[in-house]
PDB file of C-alpha atoms in Angstrom:
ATOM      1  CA  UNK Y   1      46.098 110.776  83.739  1.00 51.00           C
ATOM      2  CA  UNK Y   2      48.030 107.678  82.236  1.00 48.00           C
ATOM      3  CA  UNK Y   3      50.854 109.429  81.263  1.00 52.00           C
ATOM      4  CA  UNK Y   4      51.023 110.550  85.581  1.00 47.00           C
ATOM      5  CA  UNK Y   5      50.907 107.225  86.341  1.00 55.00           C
ATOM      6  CA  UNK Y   6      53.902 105.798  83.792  1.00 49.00           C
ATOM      7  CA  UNK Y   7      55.799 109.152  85.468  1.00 43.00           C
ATOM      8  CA  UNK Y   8      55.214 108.271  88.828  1.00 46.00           C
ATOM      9  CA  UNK Y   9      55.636 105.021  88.288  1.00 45.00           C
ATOM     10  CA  UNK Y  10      58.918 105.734  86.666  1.00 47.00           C
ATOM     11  CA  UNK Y  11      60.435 107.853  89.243  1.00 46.00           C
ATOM     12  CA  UNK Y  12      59.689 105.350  91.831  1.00 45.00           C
ATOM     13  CA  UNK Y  13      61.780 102.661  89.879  1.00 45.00           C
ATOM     14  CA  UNK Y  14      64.624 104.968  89.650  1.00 46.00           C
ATOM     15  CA  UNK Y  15      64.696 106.033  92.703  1.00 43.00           C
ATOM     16  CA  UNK Y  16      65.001 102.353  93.574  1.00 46.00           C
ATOM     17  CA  UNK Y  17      67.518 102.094  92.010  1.00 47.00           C
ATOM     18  CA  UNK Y  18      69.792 104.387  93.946  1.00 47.00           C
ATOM     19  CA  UNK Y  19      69.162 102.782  96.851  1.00 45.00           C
ATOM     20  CA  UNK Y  20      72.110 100.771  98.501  1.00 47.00           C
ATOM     21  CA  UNK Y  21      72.044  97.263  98.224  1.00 49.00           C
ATOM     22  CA  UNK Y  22      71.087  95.405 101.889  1.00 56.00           C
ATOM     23  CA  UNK Y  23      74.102  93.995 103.418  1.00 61.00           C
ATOM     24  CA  UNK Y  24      74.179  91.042 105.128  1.00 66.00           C
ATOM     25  CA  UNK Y  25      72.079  91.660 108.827  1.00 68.00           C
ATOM     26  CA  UNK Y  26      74.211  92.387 111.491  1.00 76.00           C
ATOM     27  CA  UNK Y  27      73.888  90.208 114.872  1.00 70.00           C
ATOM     28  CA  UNK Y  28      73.673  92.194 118.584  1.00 78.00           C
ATOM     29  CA  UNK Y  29      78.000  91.866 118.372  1.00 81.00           C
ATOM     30  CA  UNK Y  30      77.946  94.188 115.100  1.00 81.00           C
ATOM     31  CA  UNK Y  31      79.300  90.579 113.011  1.00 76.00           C
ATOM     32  CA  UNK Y  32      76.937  89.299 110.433  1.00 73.00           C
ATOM     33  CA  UNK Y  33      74.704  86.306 111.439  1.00 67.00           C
ATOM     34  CA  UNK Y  34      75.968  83.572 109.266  1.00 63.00           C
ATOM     35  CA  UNK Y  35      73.655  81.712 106.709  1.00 68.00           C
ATOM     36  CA  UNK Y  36      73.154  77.890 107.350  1.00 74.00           C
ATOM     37  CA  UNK Y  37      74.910  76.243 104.991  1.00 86.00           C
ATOM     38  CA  UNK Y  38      73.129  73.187 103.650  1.00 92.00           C
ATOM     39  CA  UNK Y  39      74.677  69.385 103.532  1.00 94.00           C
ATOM     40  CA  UNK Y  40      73.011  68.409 100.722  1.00 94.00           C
ATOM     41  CA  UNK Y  41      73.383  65.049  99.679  1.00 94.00           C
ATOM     42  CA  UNK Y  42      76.277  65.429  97.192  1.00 96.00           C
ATOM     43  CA  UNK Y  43      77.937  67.592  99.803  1.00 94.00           C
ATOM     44  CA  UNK Y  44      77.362  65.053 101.834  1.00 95.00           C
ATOM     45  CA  UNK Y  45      79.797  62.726  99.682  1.00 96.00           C
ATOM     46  CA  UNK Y  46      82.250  65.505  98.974  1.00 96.00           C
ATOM     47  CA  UNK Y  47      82.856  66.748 102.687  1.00 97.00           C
ATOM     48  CA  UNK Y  48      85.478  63.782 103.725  1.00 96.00           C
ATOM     49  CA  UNK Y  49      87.351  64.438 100.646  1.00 96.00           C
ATOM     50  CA  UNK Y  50      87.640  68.225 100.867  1.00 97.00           C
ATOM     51  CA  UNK Y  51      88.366  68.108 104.692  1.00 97.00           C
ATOM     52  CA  UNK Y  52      91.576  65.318 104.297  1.00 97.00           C
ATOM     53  CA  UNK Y  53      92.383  67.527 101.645  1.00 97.00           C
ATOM     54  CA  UNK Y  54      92.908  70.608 103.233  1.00 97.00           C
ATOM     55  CA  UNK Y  55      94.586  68.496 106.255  1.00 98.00           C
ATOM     56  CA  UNK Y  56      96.956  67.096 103.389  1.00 98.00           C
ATOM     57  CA  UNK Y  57      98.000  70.239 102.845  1.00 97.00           C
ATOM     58  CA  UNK Y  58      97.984  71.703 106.389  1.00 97.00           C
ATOM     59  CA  UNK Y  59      99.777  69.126 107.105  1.00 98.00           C
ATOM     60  CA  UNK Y  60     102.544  68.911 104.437  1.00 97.00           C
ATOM     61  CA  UNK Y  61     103.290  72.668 105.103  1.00 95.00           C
ATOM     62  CA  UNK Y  62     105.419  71.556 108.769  1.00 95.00           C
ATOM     63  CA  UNK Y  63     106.738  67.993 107.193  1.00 95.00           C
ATOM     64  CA  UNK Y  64     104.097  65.793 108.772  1.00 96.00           C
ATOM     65  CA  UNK Y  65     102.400  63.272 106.655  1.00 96.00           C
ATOM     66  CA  UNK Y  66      99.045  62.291 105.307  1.00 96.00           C
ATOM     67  CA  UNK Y  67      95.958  61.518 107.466  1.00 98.00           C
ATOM     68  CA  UNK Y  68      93.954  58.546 105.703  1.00 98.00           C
ATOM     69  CA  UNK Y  69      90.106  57.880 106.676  1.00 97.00           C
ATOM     70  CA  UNK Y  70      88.958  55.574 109.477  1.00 98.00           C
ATOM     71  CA  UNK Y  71      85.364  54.031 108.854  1.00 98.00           C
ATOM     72  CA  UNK Y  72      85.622  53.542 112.780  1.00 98.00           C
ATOM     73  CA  UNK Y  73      86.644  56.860 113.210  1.00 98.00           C
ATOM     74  CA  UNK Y  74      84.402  58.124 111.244  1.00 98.00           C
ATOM     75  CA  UNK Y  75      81.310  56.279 112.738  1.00 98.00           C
ATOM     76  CA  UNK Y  76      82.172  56.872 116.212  1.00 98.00           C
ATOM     77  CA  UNK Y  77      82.348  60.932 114.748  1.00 98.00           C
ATOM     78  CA  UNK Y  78      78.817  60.561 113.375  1.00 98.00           C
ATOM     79  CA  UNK Y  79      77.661  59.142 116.366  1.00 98.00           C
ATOM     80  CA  UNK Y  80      78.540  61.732 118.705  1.00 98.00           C
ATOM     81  CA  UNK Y  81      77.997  64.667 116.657  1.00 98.00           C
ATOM     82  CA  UNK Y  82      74.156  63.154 116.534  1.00 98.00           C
ATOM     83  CA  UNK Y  83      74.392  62.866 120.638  1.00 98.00           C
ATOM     84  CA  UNK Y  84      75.805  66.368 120.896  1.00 98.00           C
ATOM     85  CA  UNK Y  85      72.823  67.256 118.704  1.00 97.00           C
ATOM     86  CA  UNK Y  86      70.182  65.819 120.969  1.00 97.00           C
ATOM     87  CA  UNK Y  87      72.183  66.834 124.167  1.00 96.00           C
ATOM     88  CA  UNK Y  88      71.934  70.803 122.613  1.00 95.00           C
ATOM     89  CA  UNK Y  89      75.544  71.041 123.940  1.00 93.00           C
ATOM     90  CA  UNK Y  90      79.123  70.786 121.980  1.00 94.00           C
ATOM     91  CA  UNK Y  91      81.373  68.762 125.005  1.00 94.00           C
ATOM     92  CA  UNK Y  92      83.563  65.525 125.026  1.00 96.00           C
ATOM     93  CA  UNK Y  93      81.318  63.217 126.613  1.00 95.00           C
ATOM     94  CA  UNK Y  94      78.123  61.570 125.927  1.00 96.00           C
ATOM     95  CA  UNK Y  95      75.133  61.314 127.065  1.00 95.00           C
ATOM     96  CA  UNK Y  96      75.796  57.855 128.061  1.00 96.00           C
ATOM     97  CA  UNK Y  97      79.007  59.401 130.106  1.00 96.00           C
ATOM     98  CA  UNK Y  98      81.399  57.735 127.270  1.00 97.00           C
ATOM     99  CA  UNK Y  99      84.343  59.223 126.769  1.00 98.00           C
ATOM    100  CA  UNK Y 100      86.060  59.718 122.464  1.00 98.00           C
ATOM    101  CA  UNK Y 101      88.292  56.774 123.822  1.00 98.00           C
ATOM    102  CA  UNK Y 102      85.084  54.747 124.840  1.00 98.00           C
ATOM    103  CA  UNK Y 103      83.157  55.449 121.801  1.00 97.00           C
ATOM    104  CA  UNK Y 104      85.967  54.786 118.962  1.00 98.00           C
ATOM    105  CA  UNK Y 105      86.483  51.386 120.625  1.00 98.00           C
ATOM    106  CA  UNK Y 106      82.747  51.047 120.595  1.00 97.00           C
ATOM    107  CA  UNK Y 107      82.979  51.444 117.065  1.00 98.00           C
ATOM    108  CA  UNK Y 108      86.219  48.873 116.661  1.00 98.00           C
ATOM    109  CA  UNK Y 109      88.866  50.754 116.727  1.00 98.00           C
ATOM    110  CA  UNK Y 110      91.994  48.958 117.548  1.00 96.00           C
ATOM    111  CA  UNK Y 111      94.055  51.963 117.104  1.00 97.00           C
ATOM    112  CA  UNK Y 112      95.431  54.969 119.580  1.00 98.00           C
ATOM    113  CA  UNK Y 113      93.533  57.927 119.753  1.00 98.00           C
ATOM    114  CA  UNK Y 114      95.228  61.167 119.059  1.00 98.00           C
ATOM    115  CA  UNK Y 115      92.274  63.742 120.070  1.00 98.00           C
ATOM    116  CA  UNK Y 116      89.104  64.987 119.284  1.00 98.00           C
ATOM    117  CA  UNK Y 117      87.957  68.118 118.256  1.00 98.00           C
ATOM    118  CA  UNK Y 118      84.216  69.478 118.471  1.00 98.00           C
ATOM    119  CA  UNK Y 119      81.716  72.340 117.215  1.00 97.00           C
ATOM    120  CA  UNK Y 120      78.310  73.987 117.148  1.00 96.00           C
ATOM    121  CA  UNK Y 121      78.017  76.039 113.969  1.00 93.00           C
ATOM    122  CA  UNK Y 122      76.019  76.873 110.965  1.00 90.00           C
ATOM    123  CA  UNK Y 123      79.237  76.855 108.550  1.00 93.00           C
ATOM    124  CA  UNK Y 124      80.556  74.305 106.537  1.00 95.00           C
ATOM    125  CA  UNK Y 125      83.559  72.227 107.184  1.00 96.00           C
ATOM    126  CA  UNK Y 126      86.114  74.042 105.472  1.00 95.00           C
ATOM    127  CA  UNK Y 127      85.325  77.548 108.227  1.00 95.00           C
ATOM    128  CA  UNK Y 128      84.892  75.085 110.420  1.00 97.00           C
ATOM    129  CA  UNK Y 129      88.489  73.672 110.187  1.00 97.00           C
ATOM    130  CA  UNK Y 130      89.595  76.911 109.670  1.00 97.00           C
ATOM    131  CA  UNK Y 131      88.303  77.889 113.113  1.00 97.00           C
ATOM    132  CA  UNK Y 132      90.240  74.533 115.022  1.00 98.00           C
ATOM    133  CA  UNK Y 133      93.019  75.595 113.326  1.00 97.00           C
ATOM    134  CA  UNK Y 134      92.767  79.350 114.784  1.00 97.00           C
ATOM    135  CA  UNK Y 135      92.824  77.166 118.568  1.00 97.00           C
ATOM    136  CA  UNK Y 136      96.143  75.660 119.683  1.00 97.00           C
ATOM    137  CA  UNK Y 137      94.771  72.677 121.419  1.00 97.00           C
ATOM    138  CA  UNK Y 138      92.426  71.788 118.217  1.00 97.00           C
ATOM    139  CA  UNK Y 139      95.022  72.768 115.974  1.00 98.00           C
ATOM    140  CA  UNK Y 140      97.051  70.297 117.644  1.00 98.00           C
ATOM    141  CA  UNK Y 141      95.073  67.699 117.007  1.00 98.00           C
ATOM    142  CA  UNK Y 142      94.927  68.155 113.845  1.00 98.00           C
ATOM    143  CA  UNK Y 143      98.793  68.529 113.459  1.00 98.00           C
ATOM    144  CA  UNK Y 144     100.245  65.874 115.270  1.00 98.00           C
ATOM    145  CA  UNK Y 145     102.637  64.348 113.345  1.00 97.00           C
ATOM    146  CA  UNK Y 146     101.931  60.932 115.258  1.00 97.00           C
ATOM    147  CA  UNK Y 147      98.773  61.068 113.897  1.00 98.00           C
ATOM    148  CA  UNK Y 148      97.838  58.723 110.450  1.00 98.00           C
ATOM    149  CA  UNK Y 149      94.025  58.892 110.299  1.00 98.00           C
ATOM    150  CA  UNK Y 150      91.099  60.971 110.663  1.00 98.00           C
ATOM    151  CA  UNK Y 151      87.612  60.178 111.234  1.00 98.00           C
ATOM    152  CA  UNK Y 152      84.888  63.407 110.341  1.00 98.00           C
ATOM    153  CA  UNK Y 153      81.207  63.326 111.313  1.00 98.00           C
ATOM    154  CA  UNK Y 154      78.373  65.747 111.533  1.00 98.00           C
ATOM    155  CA  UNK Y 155      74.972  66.239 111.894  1.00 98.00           C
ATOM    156  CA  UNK Y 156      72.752  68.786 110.855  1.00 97.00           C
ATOM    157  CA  UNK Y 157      69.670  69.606 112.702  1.00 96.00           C
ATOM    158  CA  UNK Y 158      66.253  70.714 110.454  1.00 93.00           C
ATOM    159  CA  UNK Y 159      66.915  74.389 111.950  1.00 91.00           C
ATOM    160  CA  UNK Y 160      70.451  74.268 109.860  1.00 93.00           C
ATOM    161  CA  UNK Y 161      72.649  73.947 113.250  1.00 95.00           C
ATOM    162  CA  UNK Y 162      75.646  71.251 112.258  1.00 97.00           C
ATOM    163  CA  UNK Y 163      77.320  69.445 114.780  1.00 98.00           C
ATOM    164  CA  UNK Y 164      81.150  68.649 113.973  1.00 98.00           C
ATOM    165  CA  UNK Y 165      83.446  65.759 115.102  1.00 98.00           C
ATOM    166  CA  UNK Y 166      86.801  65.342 114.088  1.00 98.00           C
ATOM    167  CA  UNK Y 167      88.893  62.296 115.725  1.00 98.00           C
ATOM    168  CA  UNK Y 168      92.538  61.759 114.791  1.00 98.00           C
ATOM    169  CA  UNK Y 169      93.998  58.432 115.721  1.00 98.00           C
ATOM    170  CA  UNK Y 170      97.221  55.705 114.918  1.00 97.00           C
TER     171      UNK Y 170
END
């Protein structure tokens, strides 16, 4: 009787075995559903350098130069990505009816705005630039060449939804 059990038992482990491994589950489009990615602390602290990083280099590869980062920028980027949040919509303005031109002088900046660009996404900020870059009017943006700083904010909800804000400026 043992010895049918360790056989059954057996066969039932290698026939596990051949089964195909799951694949990632497929969303009502026939795309995979992404997985949240997490802003943990540390990438938290990593996520400005990566993104004027991978600007740098966007960047260098038409001639235009270097995007340094705002703290204005950057606070009035974290400020509306948190309002997007609690508005459950990505769009320009806030709930207060401010425009990006309103809020980065709310935050002290003296400078010109370039542009904006927004998101609603579960990916970090590497797809996520990835994605304004696919869009000419993001993309643009991003690429100005009058353009010498960059703001980047976010804010992710508890559900794993992140709300993106990039701001270029001179």
């Amino acid at each position: 009787m043992l010895n049918l059990r360790i056989l059954a038992l057996m066969s039932a482990l290698a026939l596990s075995a051949c089964m195909p491994a799951a694949g990632p589950q497929l969303g009502p489009d026939g795309k995979p559903i992404p997985v949240a990615y997490t802003i943990t602390p540390k990438e938290a602290a990593a996520i400005p350098t990566r993104v004027i990083g991978q600007v740098a280099t966007l960047r260098a590869n038409v001639g235009a130069g270097p995007l340094t980062i705002n703290p204005q920028l950057n606070a009035a980027a974290v400020a509306h990505a948190r309002d997007m949040s609690a508005q459950n919509r990505a769009w320009h303005f806030g709930s207060d009816g401010s425009s990006p031109l309103d809020r980065v002088q709310r935050q002290g900046f003296m400078g010109h705005l370039v542009g904006e660009n927004i998101s609603e996404t579960y990916e970090n900020e590497i797809a996520t630039l990835n994605a304004w870059m696919q869009e000419r009017d993001t993309r643009d943006i991003i690429m100005d060449p009058s353009a010498t700083q960059l703001g980047i904010g976010w804010y992710q909800e508890p559900g794993g939804k992140i709300w993106w804000v990039l701001l270029t400026g001179r």
